[in-house]
Structure formats: C-alpha cells, structure tokens
Amino acid sequence: MNLRYAWVLALAGACGVVPWAHATEPLRLQEAVSRALGANPALAAEAAQLDAVRARAQREGLAPQYFVTGELENLGGTGSLSGVNSAESTLRVGRLIELGGKRAARQALGAAEIDQQQTAADATRIELASRTAARFIEVAVDQQRLDFANERVRQAERTRREVAGWVSAARNPESDLRAAEIVVANAELDREHAEHELSSARTTLAASWGDSIPDFDTVAADLTDLPEVEPLDTLLARLPNTIDQQAFSREARLAEARRRIAEAARKPDLNFNVGVRRLEGPSDQGLVMSVSVPLGSRTRAGYSIAEADAQLAAIEARRKAEQFERHQLVFEKYQELGHARTEVESLRGRVVPKAEQALAFTRRGFEAGRFSFLSLSQAQTTLFELRERLVEAYARYHTLLVELDRLTATTQDTLP
C-alpha cells in the first residue's frame, strides 16, 4: 500500500482518478481513495463554497455604482405655492468617489478569501484521503481476522473429531469431548463476530464515496509489507509546509488584507453629485452640485487597524502553538510506529513460529497419548491469540503510517 500516493491523489483533487473495474476484483487503496475524492459530498460542498467566495470577491471588487436622484419641491402648498406654478424639480446624478485605494484593498481581501477557501478544500481532501485509507486498512485487517477465525473453527472441528474418536476408544473421558465441543462453539461465535465486523467495515469504507451498499467483496492489501518510514528529521522538516500551517498563513493574509482596508478608511470618501434644477415659475433652469465628506474617519479607522494588528498577533501565536503540538505529535507517532515494527518483527520472527512448533509438538504428544486435551487446547489458544496480536500489530503499524502521512502532508508532494 503506497500511502503517500493517497495524498497525491487528494491534493490533485478529482483529476487523474484511478478507475475501478469490476466488483469481482479486489479493491485497491488507490482506487478507494480515488472513488472517495470523486464522489464524497463534502468535497462538492467545498467546491460550491469556493464558487460562492469567488462570486463574493468579484462583487466586492467592483467600483461604487452611480445613482440617480429626483426631487420635486414647492408644490401643492398654500398661497403662492399652491398648484405647480412655483414647483422646483431637480434631477441629480452622483457617485461615491473612493480615496485611499479602497477598491484595491477590497480586491486584495477577496483574493485572500479565495486562497483561504482553497486551502480549506485541500485540508478536506487530505482528511478524506486519510479517513478512507484508515477504513481501507480496517477492512484488510478484518479480512485477516476472518481468515484466522475460519482456521480456528477448522482446527477446533478437527480436534473435536479426534477427541470423539479417543472417547469412543475409552482413552479419554467424556468431559474432554464436551470441552472440545465448547471450543468449537466459541470458535464459531468468534467467526460470526468476525463476519459482521468485516461487513460493517466494508459498509463504512463504501460510505466514503457515498454508497450505502458495498459494491466490492474484498480489498487487495498485503499487511505483512511494512513500508519504510522516512527519517524523523525529514518528517519534521515538512511541518512548516503542511496544510495546517498554510491555513495559518492564509488566515494571516486575510487579516493583513482587512488591515489594509482599515488603513484605506483613514482617508474619507467623497459623495459627489451634480444635476439640473428647473423652476416652473420663471421657467428657468440651473445646475446644482453637492459634495459631502464624513468626519471622524481617522479615529474609526484607528480602532479597525488596532483590531487587525491584534488578530495578526493572535494568529501568529496560534501558529506557533500548533507547530509545537504538531512536532510533539509527529515525534510520538514516530516512536509508536517504531514500536509497532519491533512488535511485528518479534512476533512473526520468533514468537509465532515458536508457538507453531509448540502446537505441533503438543499435537503429536496428544495423538500419542502423552498429553491431555487441556494441553492441546491451551497450545491452540496460545497460537491463535498470538496470531491475532500479530494482526493487531500490523494494523497499528499501517494506521500509524497513515496518521504520520496526514500530519506531514504538504502541497509539494509529487508522485513517486
């Protein structure tokens, strides 16, 4: 399983999706991640949100619009102002004249918001790829658990038949046959549990791409293959460029854009309009013009600038805190990964083979009448428990590798 490839697919979005052929073929990790990235509703929501942010940025980046105002005065009154003979009508055309680079500041804010939403979409893809990979591993592990459960049932059935023969020959007591039947019943219960765990894991994996019913039977994964992890220093060197750190950079850029808007607001805008006024009495016309300027802009802008500066300081503090926490988390996962590899190598290289030898020795002794059924049952139980522990160690290693990949994933990842 090439887990880094999953992040390449995630960061590539829906492009280059690996097609999946038929339900009868085992599902591969790359295919599972590709299907999730191509059909998960969360990514459709992020794409729609990105479109919304782009539309808002385009709207906010427009120049102030013109406005037309009509006025009618001195009509329908009393005395000389009765009727419309003394009426005055005015038609004005006006516009807000922005000063201080406010439009450019709004455009910069819109671009920062687009970048922030794009980073959020990248983070969602990384999270989805990670979750899908973890679910894929769980299916592979449950497949192995079911294989072991089936093997345990076969071994229990074989032992029960042997014990039944020895009981019939009056070599073993009837109690041994009852104990063997209990072992068979427990093994069948364990198999039933493994079957529904696998069914649940398959359904959970299918939900990653929006299917309620899995359209695959098995997954193709070699749990015994433990990919080498990069050196710890290499992983830690990736942390400044992770998606989470980029999110802080985008947030800081957004705060800087808002600060620029606040700085531009220190220079007040002009509300200018010009028009024509007609006086019905003398039937004369004349031009009218007005200019208005708000007061107190610098004071208000000063508070907005102070707010933006405080936000920038808070973002930088959170960024450093997250970097420290991420450093510690990567170190911790790396150590756990090393322990999982050590456990796997010890179990499959020494412990499990010894348990297999012990079972073979005990079975020969049981068949020769030197060992009791209890000794044989204990040897079988020990072997299957160790095999289950080995599977758990495999699962832990691959799951930790997925987590390390997620914690250190960057947009600079490329296909190997």
Coordinates of C-alpha atoms in Angstrom, one line a residue:
M1 CA 0.0 0.0 0.0
N2 CA 1.5 3.3 -1.1
L3 CA 0.1 5.7 1.3
R4 CA 1.9 8.8 0.1
Y5 CA 0.3 8.2 -3.3
A6 CA -3.1 8.7 -1.5
W7 CA -2.1 12.3 -0.6
V8 CA -1.0 12.9 -4.2
L9 CA -4.5 11.9 -5.3
A10 CA -6.0 14.1 -2.5
L11 CA -4.1 17.2 -3.5
A12 CA -4.7 16.6 -7.2
G13 CA -8.5 16.7 -6.5
A14 CA -10.7 14.8 -8.9
C15 CA -8.1 14.9 -11.6
G16 CA -6.4 11.6 -12.6
V17 CA -8.9 9.4 -10.8
V18 CA -8.0 5.8 -10.9
P19 CA -10.8 3.8 -12.4
W20 CA -12.2 0.8 -10.7
A21 CA -13.1 -2.1 -12.9
H22 CA -15.5 -4.8 -11.5
A23 CA -17.0 -5.7 -8.2
T24 CA -15.4 -9.2 -8.5
E25 CA -11.9 -7.7 -8.4
P26 CA -10.3 -6.8 -5.1
L27 CA -10.4 -3.1 -4.4
R28 CA -7.0 -1.4 -4.1
L29 CA -6.1 1.6 -1.8
Q30 CA -5.6 4.0 -4.7
E31 CA -9.0 3.0 -6.2
A32 CA -10.7 3.5 -2.8
V33 CA -9.2 7.0 -2.3
S34 CA -9.9 8.0 -5.9
R35 CA -13.6 7.0 -5.6
A36 CA -13.9 8.9 -2.3
L37 CA -12.3 12.0 -3.8
G38 CA -14.6 11.8 -6.8
A39 CA -17.9 11.3 -5.1
N40 CA -17.8 12.4 -1.5
P41 CA -20.4 15.1 -0.9
A42 CA -18.1 17.0 1.5
L43 CA -15.8 17.9 -1.5
A44 CA -18.8 19.0 -3.5
A45 CA -19.7 21.3 -0.6
E46 CA -16.2 22.7 -0.6
A47 CA -16.2 23.3 -4.3
A48 CA -19.6 25.1 -4.1
Q49 CA -18.3 27.2 -1.2
L50 CA -15.3 28.2 -3.3
D51 CA -17.6 29.3 -6.1
A52 CA -19.5 31.4 -3.6
V53 CA -16.3 33.0 -2.2
R54 CA -15.2 33.8 -5.8
A55 CA -18.5 35.4 -6.6
R56 CA -18.4 37.5 -3.5
A57 CA -14.9 38.6 -4.2
Q58 CA -15.9 39.7 -7.7
R59 CA -18.9 41.6 -6.4
E60 CA -16.9 43.3 -3.6
G61 CA -14.1 44.3 -6.1
L62 CA -16.5 46.4 -8.2
A63 CA -16.2 50.2 -8.2
P64 CA -19.0 52.1 -6.5
Q65 CA -22.1 52.4 -8.6
Y66 CA -23.7 55.6 -9.9
F67 CA -27.0 56.7 -8.5
V68 CA -29.8 59.0 -9.9
T69 CA -31.9 61.1 -7.6
G70 CA -35.1 63.1 -8.5
E71 CA -36.6 65.8 -6.3
L72 CA -39.8 67.8 -6.5
E73 CA -40.4 70.8 -4.2
N74 CA -42.8 73.7 -3.5
L75 CA -46.0 72.2 -5.0
G76 CA -49.4 71.6 -3.5
G77 CA -48.9 74.2 -0.9
T78 CA -50.9 77.4 0.0
G79 CA -50.9 80.8 -1.4
S80 CA -48.3 81.4 -4.0
L81 CA -47.1 77.8 -3.6
S82 CA -50.4 76.3 -4.5
G83 CA -50.6 74.2 -7.6
V84 CA -47.4 73.5 -9.6
N85 CA -46.6 77.0 -10.8
S86 CA -43.9 77.6 -8.2
A87 CA -42.6 74.0 -8.2
E88 CA -38.9 73.2 -8.4
S89 CA -37.7 69.9 -9.8
T90 CA -34.2 68.6 -9.6
L91 CA -32.5 65.6 -11.3
R92 CA -29.1 64.6 -9.9
V93 CA -26.5 62.0 -10.9
G94 CA -24.0 61.1 -8.3
R95 CA -21.3 58.6 -7.2
L96 CA -19.2 57.8 -4.2
I97 CA -15.6 58.7 -5.0
E98 CA -13.3 56.3 -3.1
L99 CA -10.0 57.6 -2.0
G100 CA -7.0 55.9 -0.4
G101 CA -7.1 52.7 -2.5
K102 CA -10.2 51.2 -1.0
R103 CA -11.2 49.2 -4.1
A104 CA -7.7 47.7 -4.5
A105 CA -7.9 46.8 -0.8
R106 CA -11.2 45.0 -1.2
Q107 CA -9.9 43.1 -4.2
A108 CA -6.9 42.0 -2.1
L109 CA -9.3 40.9 0.6
G110 CA -11.3 38.9 -2.0
A111 CA -8.1 37.2 -3.3
A112 CA -7.1 36.3 0.3
E113 CA -10.6 34.8 1.0
I114 CA -10.3 32.7 -2.2
D115 CA -6.9 31.4 -1.1
Q116 CA -8.2 30.6 2.4
Q117 CA -11.2 28.6 1.0
Q118 CA -8.9 26.8 -1.4
T119 CA -6.7 25.8 1.5
A120 CA -9.7 24.6 3.4
A121 CA -10.7 22.5 0.4
D122 CA -7.2 21.0 0.3
A123 CA -7.4 20.2 4.0
T124 CA -10.8 18.5 3.5
R125 CA -9.3 16.3 0.7
I126 CA -6.4 15.3 2.9
E127 CA -8.7 14.5 5.7
L128 CA -10.9 12.4 3.4
A129 CA -8.0 10.6 1.9
S130 CA -6.7 9.8 5.5
R131 CA -10.1 8.6 6.7
T132 CA -10.6 6.4 3.6
A133 CA -7.1 4.9 3.9
A134 CA -7.8 4.1 7.6
R135 CA -11.1 2.5 6.7
F136 CA -9.4 0.5 3.9
I137 CA -6.8 -0.8 6.4
E138 CA -9.6 -1.8 8.8
V139 CA -11.3 -3.8 6.0
A140 CA -8.0 -5.5 5.2
V141 CA -7.4 -6.3 8.9
D142 CA -11.0 -7.7 9.3
Q143 CA -10.4 -9.9 6.3
Q144 CA -7.4 -11.4 8.0
R145 CA -9.3 -11.7 11.3
L146 CA -12.0 -13.7 9.5
D147 CA -9.4 -15.9 7.8
F148 CA -8.0 -16.7 11.3
A149 CA -11.5 -17.3 12.7
N150 CA -12.2 -19.8 9.9
E151 CA -8.9 -21.5 10.5
R152 CA -9.7 -21.7 14.2
V153 CA -13.1 -23.3 13.5
R154 CA -11.4 -25.9 11.2
Q155 CA -8.8 -26.7 13.9
A156 CA -11.5 -26.9 16.6
E157 CA -13.6 -29.2 14.4
R158 CA -10.6 -31.4 13.7
T159 CA -9.7 -31.6 17.4
R160 CA -13.3 -32.4 18.3
R161 CA -13.4 -35.3 15.9
E162 CA -10.1 -36.6 17.2
V163 CA -11.3 -36.4 20.8
A164 CA -14.5 -38.1 19.9
G165 CA -12.5 -41.0 18.5
W166 CA -10.4 -41.2 21.6
V167 CA -13.5 -41.1 23.8
S168 CA -15.1 -43.9 21.8
A169 CA -11.9 -45.9 22.3
A170 CA -12.2 -45.2 26.0
R171 CA -8.8 -43.4 26.0
N172 CA -10.2 -40.0 27.0
P173 CA -13.0 -39.1 29.4
E174 CA -16.4 -37.9 28.2
S175 CA -15.6 -34.5 29.7
D176 CA -12.8 -33.9 27.1
L177 CA -15.4 -34.3 24.3
R178 CA -17.7 -31.8 26.0
A179 CA -14.8 -29.4 26.4
A180 CA -13.9 -29.8 22.7
E181 CA -17.5 -29.1 21.7
I182 CA -17.3 -25.9 23.8
V183 CA -14.2 -24.9 22.0
V184 CA -15.9 -25.4 18.6
A185 CA -18.9 -23.4 19.8
N186 CA -16.7 -20.5 20.9
A187 CA -14.7 -20.6 17.7
E188 CA -18.0 -20.4 15.7
L189 CA -19.1 -17.4 17.8
D190 CA -15.8 -15.7 17.1
R191 CA -16.2 -16.4 13.4
E192 CA -19.7 -14.9 13.4
H193 CA -18.3 -11.8 15.2
A194 CA -15.5 -11.5 12.6
E195 CA -18.0 -11.8 9.8
H196 CA -20.2 -8.9 11.0
E197 CA -17.2 -6.8 11.8
L198 CA -16.0 -7.2 8.2
S199 CA -19.4 -6.4 6.9
S200 CA -19.5 -3.2 9.0
A201 CA -16.0 -2.2 7.9
R202 CA -16.9 -2.7 4.2
T203 CA -20.0 -0.6 4.6
T204 CA -18.1 2.1 6.4
L205 CA -15.5 2.1 3.6
A206 CA -18.2 2.3 0.9
A207 CA -19.7 5.3 2.7
S208 CA -16.5 7.2 1.9
W209 CA -17.8 7.7 -1.6
G210 CA -21.5 7.9 -0.8
D211 CA -22.5 4.2 -1.3
S212 CA -24.8 2.6 1.3
I213 CA -24.2 -0.9 0.0
P214 CA -20.6 -2.0 -0.8
D215 CA -20.1 -3.0 -4.5
F216 CA -16.8 -4.8 -3.7
D217 CA -16.2 -8.1 -2.0
T218 CA -12.6 -7.8 -0.8
V219 CA -9.7 -5.4 -0.7
A220 CA -6.2 -6.1 -2.0
A221 CA -3.7 -5.3 0.7
D222 CA -0.6 -7.1 1.9
L223 CA -0.5 -6.3 5.7
T224 CA 2.8 -8.1 6.0
D225 CA 4.5 -5.5 3.8
L226 CA 5.7 -2.7 6.2
P227 CA 6.7 0.3 4.1
E228 CA 9.8 2.1 5.4
V229 CA 9.1 5.4 7.0
E230 CA 11.2 8.4 6.3
P231 CA 13.7 9.6 8.9
L232 CA 12.2 11.6 11.7
D233 CA 14.3 14.7 10.8
T234 CA 12.9 14.5 7.2
L235 CA 9.3 14.3 8.5
L236 CA 9.8 17.2 10.9
A237 CA 11.3 19.3 8.1
R238 CA 8.0 19.0 6.3
L239 CA 6.0 20.6 9.1
P240 CA 6.4 24.3 8.1
N241 CA 4.8 23.4 4.8
T242 CA 1.9 21.3 6.0
I243 CA -1.7 22.1 5.1
D244 CA -2.4 23.3 8.6
Q245 CA 0.5 25.7 8.6
Q246 CA -0.6 27.0 5.2
A247 CA -4.1 27.6 6.7
F248 CA -2.5 29.9 9.3
S249 CA -0.6 31.7 6.5
R250 CA -3.9 32.2 4.6
E251 CA -5.6 33.4 7.8
A252 CA -2.8 35.9 8.4
R253 CA -3.0 37.1 4.8
L254 CA -6.7 37.7 5.3
A255 CA -6.1 39.7 8.5
E256 CA -3.5 41.8 6.6
A257 CA -6.0 42.5 3.9
R258 CA -8.5 43.7 6.4
R259 CA -5.8 45.9 7.9
R260 CA -5.2 47.4 4.5
I261 CA -8.9 48.2 4.2
A262 CA -8.8 49.8 7.6
E263 CA -5.8 51.9 6.6
A264 CA -7.6 53.0 3.4
A265 CA -10.6 54.0 5.5
R266 CA -8.4 56.7 7.2
K267 CA -8.9 58.8 4.1
P268 CA -12.6 59.7 3.8
D269 CA -14.5 59.3 0.6
L270 CA -16.3 62.0 -1.3
N271 CA -20.0 61.7 -2.0
F272 CA -20.4 63.9 -5.2
N273 CA -23.4 64.6 -7.3
V274 CA -24.4 67.0 -10.0
G275 CA -27.7 67.8 -11.7
V276 CA -30.2 70.2 -13.2
R277 CA -32.9 72.2 -11.3
R278 CA -36.0 73.7 -13.1
L279 CA -38.0 76.5 -11.6
E280 CA -41.6 76.4 -13.0
G281 CA -42.4 80.0 -12.1
P282 CA -39.8 81.8 -14.2
S283 CA -39.3 78.7 -16.3
D284 CA -35.6 78.9 -15.6
Q285 CA -33.1 76.1 -15.2
G286 CA -29.7 75.9 -13.4
L287 CA -27.0 73.4 -12.4
V288 CA -26.8 72.1 -8.9
M289 CA -23.8 70.3 -7.3
S290 CA -23.1 68.9 -3.8
V291 CA -20.2 67.3 -2.1
S292 CA -20.3 65.5 1.3
V293 CA -17.4 64.2 3.4
P294 CA -17.8 62.1 6.5
L295 CA -15.9 63.3 9.7
G296 CA -14.1 61.2 12.2
S297 CA -12.8 58.6 9.7
R298 CA -9.2 58.5 11.1
T299 CA -10.5 57.7 14.6
R300 CA -12.7 54.9 13.4
A301 CA -10.0 53.5 11.2
G302 CA -7.5 53.6 14.0
Y303 CA -9.7 51.1 16.0
S304 CA -10.0 48.9 13.0
I305 CA -6.2 48.9 12.5
A306 CA -5.7 48.0 16.1
E307 CA -8.2 45.2 15.8
A308 CA -6.4 43.8 12.7
D309 CA -3.0 44.1 14.5
A310 CA -4.3 42.1 17.5
Q311 CA -5.7 39.4 15.1
L312 CA -2.4 39.1 13.4
A313 CA -0.6 38.6 16.7
A314 CA -3.2 36.0 17.8
I315 CA -2.8 34.1 14.5
E316 CA 1.0 34.0 14.9
A317 CA 0.7 32.8 18.4
R318 CA -1.7 30.0 17.4
R319 CA 0.5 29.1 14.5
K320 CA 3.5 28.6 16.8
A321 CA 1.4 26.7 19.4
E322 CA 0.1 24.4 16.6
Q323 CA 3.7 23.9 15.3
F324 CA 4.9 22.8 18.7
E325 CA 2.0 20.5 19.2
R326 CA 2.4 19.0 15.7
H327 CA 6.1 18.5 16.3
Q328 CA 5.4 16.6 19.5
L329 CA 2.6 14.6 17.9
V330 CA 4.8 13.5 14.9
F331 CA 7.6 12.5 17.4
E332 CA 5.1 10.5 19.4
K333 CA 3.6 8.7 16.4
Y334 CA 7.1 8.0 15.0
Q335 CA 8.1 6.3 18.3
E336 CA 4.9 4.3 18.3
L337 CA 5.5 3.3 14.7
G338 CA 8.9 2.0 15.6
H339 CA 7.5 0.0 18.5
A340 CA 4.8 -1.5 16.2
R341 CA 7.5 -2.6 13.7
T342 CA 9.6 -4.1 16.5
E343 CA 6.5 -5.9 17.8
V344 CA 5.7 -7.3 14.3
E345 CA 9.2 -8.4 13.7
S346 CA 9.4 -10.1 17.1
L347 CA 6.0 -11.8 16.8
R348 CA 6.4 -13.1 13.2
G349 CA 10.1 -13.8 13.5
R350 CA 10.3 -15.6 16.9
V351 CA 7.2 -15.8 19.0
V352 CA 4.6 -17.1 16.5
P353 CA 7.0 -19.7 15.0
K354 CA 7.7 -21.0 18.5
A355 CA 4.0 -21.2 19.2
E356 CA 3.5 -23.1 16.0
Q357 CA 6.3 -25.5 17.0
A358 CA 4.8 -25.9 20.4
L359 CA 1.4 -26.7 19.0
A360 CA 2.9 -29.3 16.6
F361 CA 4.8 -30.9 19.4
T362 CA 1.7 -30.9 21.7
R363 CA -0.5 -32.4 19.0
R364 CA 2.0 -35.2 18.4
G365 CA 2.1 -35.9 22.1
F366 CA -1.7 -35.8 22.3
E367 CA -2.1 -38.2 19.4
A368 CA 0.5 -40.5 21.1
G369 CA -1.4 -40.2 24.4
R370 CA 1.3 -38.4 26.3
F371 CA -0.5 -35.0 26.6
S372 CA -4.0 -34.2 27.7
F373 CA -6.7 -32.4 25.7
L374 CA -6.3 -29.4 28.0
S375 CA -2.6 -29.1 27.0
L376 CA -3.6 -29.3 23.3
S377 CA -6.4 -26.7 23.8
Q378 CA -4.0 -24.3 25.6
A379 CA -1.4 -24.6 22.8
Q380 CA -4.0 -23.9 20.1
T381 CA -5.4 -20.9 22.1
T382 CA -1.9 -19.5 22.6
L383 CA -1.1 -19.7 18.9
F384 CA -4.4 -18.1 17.7
E385 CA -4.0 -15.3 20.3
L386 CA -0.5 -14.6 19.1
R387 CA -1.7 -14.6 15.5
E388 CA -4.4 -12.1 16.5
R389 CA -1.9 -10.0 18.3
L390 CA 0.3 -10.0 15.1
V391 CA -2.6 -8.8 13.0
E392 CA -3.3 -6.0 15.6
A393 CA 0.4 -5.0 15.3
Y394 CA 0.2 -5.0 11.5
A395 CA -3.0 -2.8 11.8
R396 CA -1.4 -0.5 14.3
Y397 CA 1.7 0.0 12.0
H398 CA -0.3 0.8 8.9
T399 CA -2.7 3.1 10.8
L400 CA 0.1 5.0 12.4
L401 CA 1.7 5.3 9.0
V402 CA -1.5 6.8 7.6
E403 CA -1.6 9.2 10.5
L404 CA 2.1 10.3 10.0
D405 CA 1.4 10.8 6.3
R406 CA -1.6 13.0 7.2
L407 CA 0.3 15.0 9.8
T408 CA 3.1 15.8 7.4
A409 CA 1.2 16.0 4.1
T410 CA 2.0 19.1 2.0
T411 CA 1.0 20.5 -1.4
Q412 CA 4.6 20.0 -2.5
D413 CA 4.1 16.2 -2.6
T414 CA 4.6 14.7 -6.0
L415 CA 4.1 11.3 -7.5
P416 CA 7.0 8.9 -6.6

